[in-house]
Coordinates of C-alpha atoms and ligand atoms in Angstrom, one line a residue:
M144 CA 50.4 82.2 75.3
K145 CA 52.9 84.7 76.6
K146 CA 56.2 83.3 78.1
K147 CA 56.4 83.9 81.8
A148 CA 59.5 85.2 83.7
I149 CA 60.0 85.8 87.4
I150 CA 62.6 88.4 88.4
T151 CA 63.8 88.7 92.0
G152 CA 65.3 92.1 92.6
V153 CA 62.9 93.7 90.1
T154 CA 63.1 97.0 92.0
G155 CA 66.9 97.2 91.7
Q156 CA 69.0 98.6 88.9
D157 CA 69.4 95.4 86.9
G158 CA 65.9 94.1 87.7
S159 CA 64.3 97.3 86.3
Y160 CA 66.2 97.3 83.0
L161 CA 65.7 93.5 82.6
A162 CA 61.9 93.9 83.3
D163 CA 61.8 96.6 80.6
L164 CA 63.7 94.3 78.1
L165 CA 61.4 91.3 78.8
L166 CA 58.2 93.4 78.5
K167 CA 59.4 94.7 75.1
K168 CA 60.0 91.1 74.1
G169 CA 56.4 90.2 75.0
F170 CA 56.9 88.4 78.3
K171 CA 54.5 88.3 81.2
V172 CA 56.8 89.6 84.0
Y173 CA 56.4 88.8 87.7
G174 CA 58.6 90.8 90.1
V175 CA 59.4 89.8 93.6
V176 CA 59.1 92.8 95.9
R177 CA 59.7 93.1 99.7
R178 CA 58.1 95.6 101.9
T179 CA 60.1 98.8 102.5
S180 CA 59.2 101.9 104.4
S181 CA 59.8 104.2 101.4
D182 CA 58.7 103.8 97.7
P183 CA 60.7 101.0 96.2
F184 CA 59.3 101.6 92.7
Y185 CA 61.2 104.8 91.6
R186 CA 63.3 103.0 89.0
L187 CA 60.3 101.2 87.5
K188 CA 58.4 104.5 87.4
Y189 CA 61.4 106.2 85.7
L190 CA 61.2 103.5 83.0
K191 CA 57.4 103.8 83.0
I192 CA 56.8 100.1 83.4
E193 CA 55.6 99.7 87.0
K194 CA 52.0 99.1 85.8
N195 CA 53.0 96.3 83.5
I196 CA 54.5 94.0 86.1
D197 CA 52.7 91.5 88.3
F198 CA 54.2 92.0 91.8
L199 CA 54.8 89.0 94.1
S200 CA 55.1 90.4 97.6
T201 CA 57.7 88.5 99.6
D202 CA 61.1 88.7 101.1
L203 CA 63.7 86.3 99.6
S204 CA 64.1 84.9 103.1
E205 CA 60.5 83.7 103.1
H206 CA 61.5 80.5 101.4
Q207 CA 58.0 78.8 101.5
R208 CA 56.5 81.8 99.8
I209 CA 59.1 81.9 97.0
T210 CA 58.5 78.1 96.6
S211 CA 54.7 78.6 96.3
H212 CA 55.1 81.4 93.7
I213 CA 57.2 79.1 91.6
N214 CA 54.8 76.2 92.0
L215 CA 51.8 78.4 91.0
I216 CA 53.4 80.3 88.1
K217 CA 55.8 77.6 86.7
P218 CA 57.7 80.3 84.9
N219 CA 59.7 79.7 81.7
F220 CA 62.5 81.8 83.1
F221 CA 63.6 82.6 86.6
F222 CA 66.1 85.5 86.9
N223 CA 67.6 85.6 90.4
L224 CA 68.9 89.2 90.7
G225 CA 67.7 89.9 94.3
A226 CA 70.5 90.2 96.7
Q227 CA 72.1 92.2 99.5
S228 CA 74.4 93.7 96.9
F229 CA 76.5 96.1 98.8
V230 CA 79.9 94.5 99.5
D231 CA 80.8 97.0 102.3
Y232 CA 77.6 96.2 104.2
S233 CA 78.2 92.5 104.0
Y234 CA 81.1 92.9 106.5
K235 CA 78.5 94.4 108.9
S236 CA 75.8 91.9 108.3
P237 CA 77.4 88.6 107.2
M238 CA 74.7 86.2 108.3
Y239 CA 71.9 88.2 106.6
T240 CA 74.0 88.5 103.5
D241 CA 74.5 84.7 103.5
L242 CA 70.8 84.0 104.0
I243 CA 69.7 86.2 101.1
N244 CA 72.7 85.7 98.7
N245 CA 73.2 82.0 99.3
T246 CA 70.6 80.0 101.2
S247 CA 67.7 81.7 99.3
V248 CA 69.3 80.6 96.0
L249 CA 69.5 77.1 97.2
N250 CA 65.8 77.2 98.1
I251 CA 64.9 78.4 94.5
L252 CA 67.1 75.7 92.9
E253 CA 65.5 73.0 95.2
T254 CA 62.0 74.2 94.2
I255 CA 62.8 74.2 90.5
K256 CA 64.3 70.6 90.8
N257 CA 61.3 69.3 92.8
T258 CA 58.3 71.0 91.0
S259 CA 59.2 73.1 88.0
K260 CA 62.1 71.3 86.1
K261 CA 61.5 73.1 82.8
T262 CA 62.1 76.5 84.4
K263 CA 65.4 78.0 83.1
F264 CA 67.3 79.6 85.9
Y265 CA 69.8 82.6 85.8
Q266 CA 72.0 83.4 88.8
A267 CA 73.5 86.8 89.2
S268 CA 77.0 85.8 90.0
T269 CA 79.8 88.4 90.3
S270 CA 83.4 89.3 89.6
E271 CA 83.7 89.9 93.4
M272 CA 84.1 86.1 93.6
Y273 CA 87.6 86.4 92.1
G274 CA 88.6 88.7 95.0
G275 CA 92.2 87.9 95.3
Y276 CA 95.3 89.7 94.6
N277 CA 94.9 90.3 90.9
S278 CA 97.1 92.9 89.3
R279 CA 95.7 95.8 87.3
K280 CA 96.9 94.1 84.1
M281 CA 95.5 90.6 84.8
T282 CA 92.3 89.8 82.9
L283 CA 89.9 87.3 84.5
N284 CA 87.8 84.8 82.6
E285 CA 85.6 81.7 83.3
N286 CA 88.7 79.6 84.1
S287 CA 90.3 82.0 86.6
I288 CA 90.7 81.1 90.2
F289 CA 88.2 82.4 92.8
N290 CA 89.5 83.9 96.0
P291 CA 86.6 85.7 97.6
F292 CA 87.4 88.4 100.2
S293 CA 84.0 89.5 101.6
P294 CA 81.0 87.8 103.1
Y295 CA 79.2 89.0 100.0
A296 CA 81.6 87.3 97.7
I297 CA 81.7 84.1 99.7
A298 CA 77.9 83.8 99.7
K299 CA 77.8 84.5 96.0
L300 CA 80.5 81.9 95.3
S301 CA 78.6 79.3 97.2
A302 CA 75.4 80.2 95.2
Y303 CA 77.5 80.0 92.0
H304 CA 78.6 76.5 92.9
Y305 CA 75.0 75.4 93.8
T306 CA 73.9 76.7 90.4
K307 CA 76.6 74.5 88.7
M308 CA 75.8 71.6 90.9
Y309 CA 72.1 71.6 90.2
R310 CA 72.9 71.8 86.5
N311 CA 75.4 68.9 86.5
S312 CA 73.5 66.7 89.0
Y313 CA 69.9 67.2 88.1
N314 CA 70.1 68.3 84.5
I315 CA 68.4 71.6 85.3
F316 CA 69.0 74.6 82.9
A317 CA 70.9 76.7 85.4
S318 CA 73.4 79.3 84.2
N319 CA 75.7 81.8 86.0
G320 CA 76.4 85.3 84.5
I321 CA 79.7 86.4 86.1
L322 CA 79.1 90.1 85.7
F323 CA 81.8 92.7 86.3
N324 CA 80.7 96.1 87.8
H325 CA 77.9 97.8 85.8
E326 CA 76.4 101.1 86.4
S327 CA 73.7 103.4 85.1
P328 CA 71.7 106.5 85.9
I329 CA 69.6 104.3 88.2
R330 CA 72.5 102.8 90.1
G331 CA 72.1 102.7 93.9
E332 CA 73.5 105.8 95.6
Q333 CA 76.0 104.0 97.8
F334 CA 78.0 102.6 94.9
V335 CA 81.1 104.6 94.1
T336 CA 80.3 105.7 90.5
K337 CA 76.9 107.1 91.5
K338 CA 78.3 108.7 94.6
I339 CA 81.0 110.5 92.6
I340 CA 78.6 111.8 89.9
K341 CA 75.8 112.8 92.2
G342 CA 78.2 114.3 94.8
L343 CA 80.2 116.4 92.3
L344 CA 77.0 117.8 90.7
E345 CA 75.7 118.6 94.2
I346 CA 78.8 120.7 94.8
I347 CA 78.8 122.3 91.4
Y348 CA 75.1 123.0 90.8
G349 CA 73.5 122.4 94.2
N350 CA 74.0 123.6 97.8
K351 CA 76.6 121.1 98.9
K352 CA 79.3 123.0 100.8
D353 CA 81.4 120.1 102.1
P354 CA 83.7 118.0 99.9
L355 CA 82.7 114.6 98.7
S356 CA 84.4 112.0 101.0
L357 CA 85.6 108.7 99.6
G358 CA 87.7 105.7 100.5
N359 CA 90.2 103.7 98.4
L360 CA 90.9 105.8 95.2
Y361 CA 93.3 103.2 93.8
A362 CA 91.0 100.2 93.4
T363 CA 90.4 99.5 89.8
R364 CA 87.2 98.2 88.3
D365 CA 85.9 97.1 84.9
W366 CA 82.8 99.3 84.6
G367 CA 80.1 98.7 82.0
H368 CA 76.6 100.0 81.5
A369 CA 73.7 98.0 83.0
K370 CA 71.6 98.2 79.8
D371 CA 74.3 96.3 77.9
Y372 CA 74.6 93.8 80.8
V373 CA 70.9 92.9 81.0
N374 CA 71.1 92.0 77.2
A375 CA 73.8 89.6 78.1
M376 CA 71.6 88.0 80.8
Y377 CA 68.9 87.5 78.2
K378 CA 71.4 85.9 75.8
I379 CA 72.8 83.6 78.6
I380 CA 69.3 82.2 79.5
N381 CA 68.4 81.7 75.8
Y382 CA 71.7 80.0 74.9
K383 CA 71.3 76.5 73.6
I384 CA 72.9 75.0 76.7
A385 CA 73.2 76.1 80.3
D386 CA 76.7 77.5 81.0
D387 CA 78.7 80.2 82.8
F388 CA 79.7 83.5 81.1
V389 CA 81.9 86.4 82.1
V390 CA 80.4 89.8 81.1
A391 CA 82.8 92.7 81.2
T392 CA 84.3 95.4 79.0
K393 CA 88.0 94.4 79.0
K394 CA 88.9 97.9 80.1
N395 CA 89.7 98.9 83.6
Y396 CA 90.0 102.2 85.5
S397 CA 90.8 103.3 89.0
V398 CA 88.3 105.2 91.2
K399 CA 90.6 108.2 90.7
D400 CA 90.5 107.7 86.9
F401 CA 86.7 107.7 87.1
I402 CA 86.7 111.0 89.0
N403 CA 89.1 112.5 86.5
L404 CA 86.9 111.4 83.6
T405 CA 83.8 112.7 85.3
C406 CA 85.5 116.0 85.9
K407 CA 86.6 116.2 82.3
N408 CA 83.1 115.6 81.1
L409 CA 81.9 118.3 83.5
G410 CA 84.6 120.7 82.2
I411 CA 86.3 120.9 85.6
K412 CA 90.1 120.8 86.0
I413 CA 90.8 118.7 89.1
L414 CA 94.3 118.9 90.8
W415 CA 95.4 116.3 93.2
S416 CA 97.7 116.8 96.2
G417 CA 98.6 115.0 99.4
E418 CA 98.8 111.3 100.2
G419 CA 96.9 108.6 102.0
L420 CA 94.1 110.0 104.2
K421 CA 95.4 113.6 103.5
E422 CA 94.9 113.3 99.7
V423 CA 92.6 115.9 98.2
G424 CA 91.3 116.9 94.8
K425 CA 90.8 120.6 94.3
D426 CA 89.3 122.7 91.5
S427 CA 91.2 125.5 89.8
K428 CA 90.0 128.0 92.5
G429 CA 91.5 125.8 95.2
R430 CA 88.1 124.6 96.5
I431 CA 88.4 121.0 97.8
L432 CA 86.0 118.8 95.9
I433 CA 87.2 115.4 97.1
N434 CA 88.7 114.3 100.4
I435 CA 89.4 110.9 102.0
N436 CA 87.6 109.4 105.0
K437 CA 88.7 106.2 106.6
F438 CA 85.1 105.3 107.2
F439 CA 84.8 104.3 103.5
F440 CA 87.6 101.8 103.5
R441 CA 86.8 98.1 103.8
P442 CA 88.4 95.6 106.1
L443 CA 89.8 93.9 102.9
D444 CA 89.2 95.5 99.5
V445 CA 89.4 93.8 96.1
N446 CA 92.1 96.0 94.5
N447 CA 91.7 95.1 90.9
L448 CA 89.0 93.6 88.7
F449 CA 89.5 93.3 85.0
G450 CA 87.3 91.0 82.9
D451 CA 87.7 89.1 79.6
P452 CA 84.3 88.6 78.0
S453 CA 85.7 86.7 74.9
K454 CA 83.5 83.6 75.6
A455 CA 80.3 85.8 75.7
I456 CA 81.3 87.7 72.6
R457 CA 82.1 84.5 70.7
K458 CA 79.3 82.2 71.8
L459 CA 76.5 84.6 72.6
K460 CA 77.4 87.2 70.0
W461 CA 77.1 89.7 72.9
K462 CA 78.0 93.3 71.9
R463 CA 78.0 96.3 74.1
K464 CA 77.0 99.8 73.1
Y465 CA 78.5 101.9 75.9
D466 CA 82.1 102.7 76.7
I467 CA 83.1 104.4 80.0
N468 CA 82.6 107.9 78.6
A469 CA 79.2 107.1 77.2
L470 CA 78.3 105.6 80.6
I471 CA 79.5 108.7 82.5
K472 CA 77.7 111.1 80.1
D473 CA 74.4 109.1 80.6
M474 CA 74.8 109.2 84.4
I475 CA 75.6 113.0 84.4
L476 CA 72.6 113.7 82.1
Y477 CA 70.2 112.0 84.6
E478 CA 71.6 114.0 87.6
K479 CA 71.7 117.3 85.7
K480 CA 68.0 117.1 85.0
K481 CA 67.5 117.7 88.8
Y482 CA 69.0 121.1 88.4
F483 CA 68.0 122.2 84.9
K484 CA 64.3 121.3 84.2
Ligands
LIG761 P1 70.5 96.4 93.5 O1 70.2 97.6 92.7 O2 71.1 96.6 94.9 O3 69.2 95.6 93.6 C1 69.0 94.5 94.5 C2 67.6 94.0 94.5 O4 67.5 93.0 95.4 C3 66.6 95.1 94.9 O5 65.4 95.0 94.1 C4 66.3 94.8 96.3 O6 65.1 95.2 96.8 C5 66.3 93.2 96.2 N1 66.5 92.6 97.5 C6 67.5 92.8 98.4 N2 67.3 92.1 99.5 C7 66.1 91.4 99.4 C8 65.3 90.6 100.2 N3 65.7 90.2 101.4 N4 64.2 90.1 99.7 C9 63.7 90.5 98.4 N5 64.4 91.3 97.6 C10 65.6 91.8 98.1 O7 71.5 95.5 92.7 P2 71.9 95.4 91.2 O8 73.1 96.3 90.9 O9 70.7 95.6 90.4 O10 72.4 93.9 91.0 C11 71.5 92.8 90.7 C12 72.2 91.5 91.1 O11 73.4 91.4 90.4 C13 72.5 91.4 92.5 O12 72.3 90.0 92.9 C14 74.0 91.7 92.6 O13 74.6 91.1 93.7 C15 74.5 91.2 91.3 N6 75.6 91.8 90.6 C16 75.6 93.2 90.4 C17 76.7 93.8 89.8 C18 76.7 95.3 89.5 O14 77.8 95.8 89.3 N7 75.6 96.0 89.6 C19 77.7 93.0 89.3 C20 77.7 91.6 89.5 C21 76.6 91.0 90.2 P3 64.9 96.7 97.4 O15 64.6 97.6 96.2 O16 63.7 96.6 98.3 O17 66.2 97.1 98.1
LIG762 N1 80.9 102.3 97.6 C1 82.0 103.0 97.8 N2 82.0 104.2 98.4 N3 83.2 102.5 97.3 C2 84.3 103.3 97.4 C3 84.3 104.5 98.0 C4 83.1 105.0 98.6 O1 83.1 106.1 99.1 N4 85.6 105.0 97.9 C5 86.3 104.1 97.2 N5 85.5 103.0 96.9 C6 86.0 101.8 96.2 C7 85.6 100.5 97.0 O2 86.5 100.3 98.0 C8 85.8 99.5 95.8 O3 87.1 99.1 95.7 C9 85.4 100.3 94.6 O4 85.3 101.7 95.0 C10 84.0 99.9 94.0 O5 83.1 100.0 95.1 P1 81.5 99.8 94.8 O6 81.0 100.8 93.9 O7 80.8 99.8 96.2 O8 81.3 98.4 94.1 P2 82.0 97.0 94.4 O9 83.0 96.7 93.4 O10 82.3 96.9 95.8 O11 80.7 96.0 94.2 C11 79.8 96.2 93.1 O12 80.3 95.4 92.0 C12 80.3 94.0 92.2 C13 80.9 93.3 91.0 O13 82.3 93.3 91.0 C14 78.4 95.8 93.5 O14 77.5 96.1 92.5 C15 78.3 94.3 93.8 O15 77.0 93.9 94.0 C16 78.9 93.5 92.5 O16 78.8 92.1 92.7

């Protein structure tokens, strides 16, 4: 009989790539989907897998329905990737963020404990939990201190601790993947990498006349490719014991570095001038490509995230295929197809 996996967040970036991976490995994949007013399946259609997934229609806040799905299916694996995943929005909607990113996780763990103890559980934890005042040069690993800044990070940190607690108290196989930022062609459009690549291509090849407006250009992130990171999730849940693992590239770049690298890949020379809210990036003809808008700053931003994945490399034999340039090229290629069929 086929092994069974439930994925929450199956319509998201990671859920789509993970579903693809599990289908290729012969799993029966069940995906939790909530109702939306527009088509939520565009990523699954892009990967040509939407017909191969059994969809479970429910919102993560419908705790009883999630419970009954687990009871009925009794999956071998439960990957909890569903979340209100936009840090900025969590400041605007903290209680909803806590309900989905924290309380819903507790509900899943309680259900596994009470009715499906053999189900192995993976929790999508995040480098945002480190928050803090880390320097650009300070790498973070499984032993580093957490100092969450946003409602998103606080909810995720609570869920991280619940996952550990259920593992230690009830002997449930429950692991945390502490993943640093990871991007791809099917990254959500609000996130900064996608916004930069899509926005610059709209200016160069499309009809966009206004500059691309951004916030904090000096935050640094450790950006990997989502395809490499779903491989790590699979290795984490298949490891001989439940444990917590950092997944990162051990390279970090600022948002401005990311723009410079993207421009280099596009063959554009970008020249920076001005400071603070007046900073702009212009092309060689003097056209403003990038400007700053205070709307895109957060009440408190995590200034640096830089991960050390040594444990995952050593214990899981995890390897990544993409570096930052390969990631940017992959994202550009996807956007370019909109202009050159
Ligand atoms: P994403 O693209 O935003 O996907 C989030 C998924 O959660 C979507 O399928 C979304 O459904 C679903 N979802 C949101 N609220 C829901 C609700 N109330 N009920 C049911 N489903 C709901 O996020 P991602 O980048 O793939 O990230 C996957 C997970 O990893 C998230 O938990 C995120 O917090 C975590 N994480 C991400 C990163 C990263 O850099 N990508 C790093 C560390 C951790 P819709 O399609 O209907 O919106
Ligand atoms: N989104 C966005 N939009 N971010 C901007 C902008 C902008 O216009 N301008 C500057 N930034 C800065 C943000 O302030 C932040 O410091 C950085 O770019 C990255 O922002 P996001 O791409 O929104 O990602 P994130 O780091 O906040 O969160 C992502 O990574 C986390 C892991 O560290 C999300 O995927 C989270 O779900 C994930 O947990």
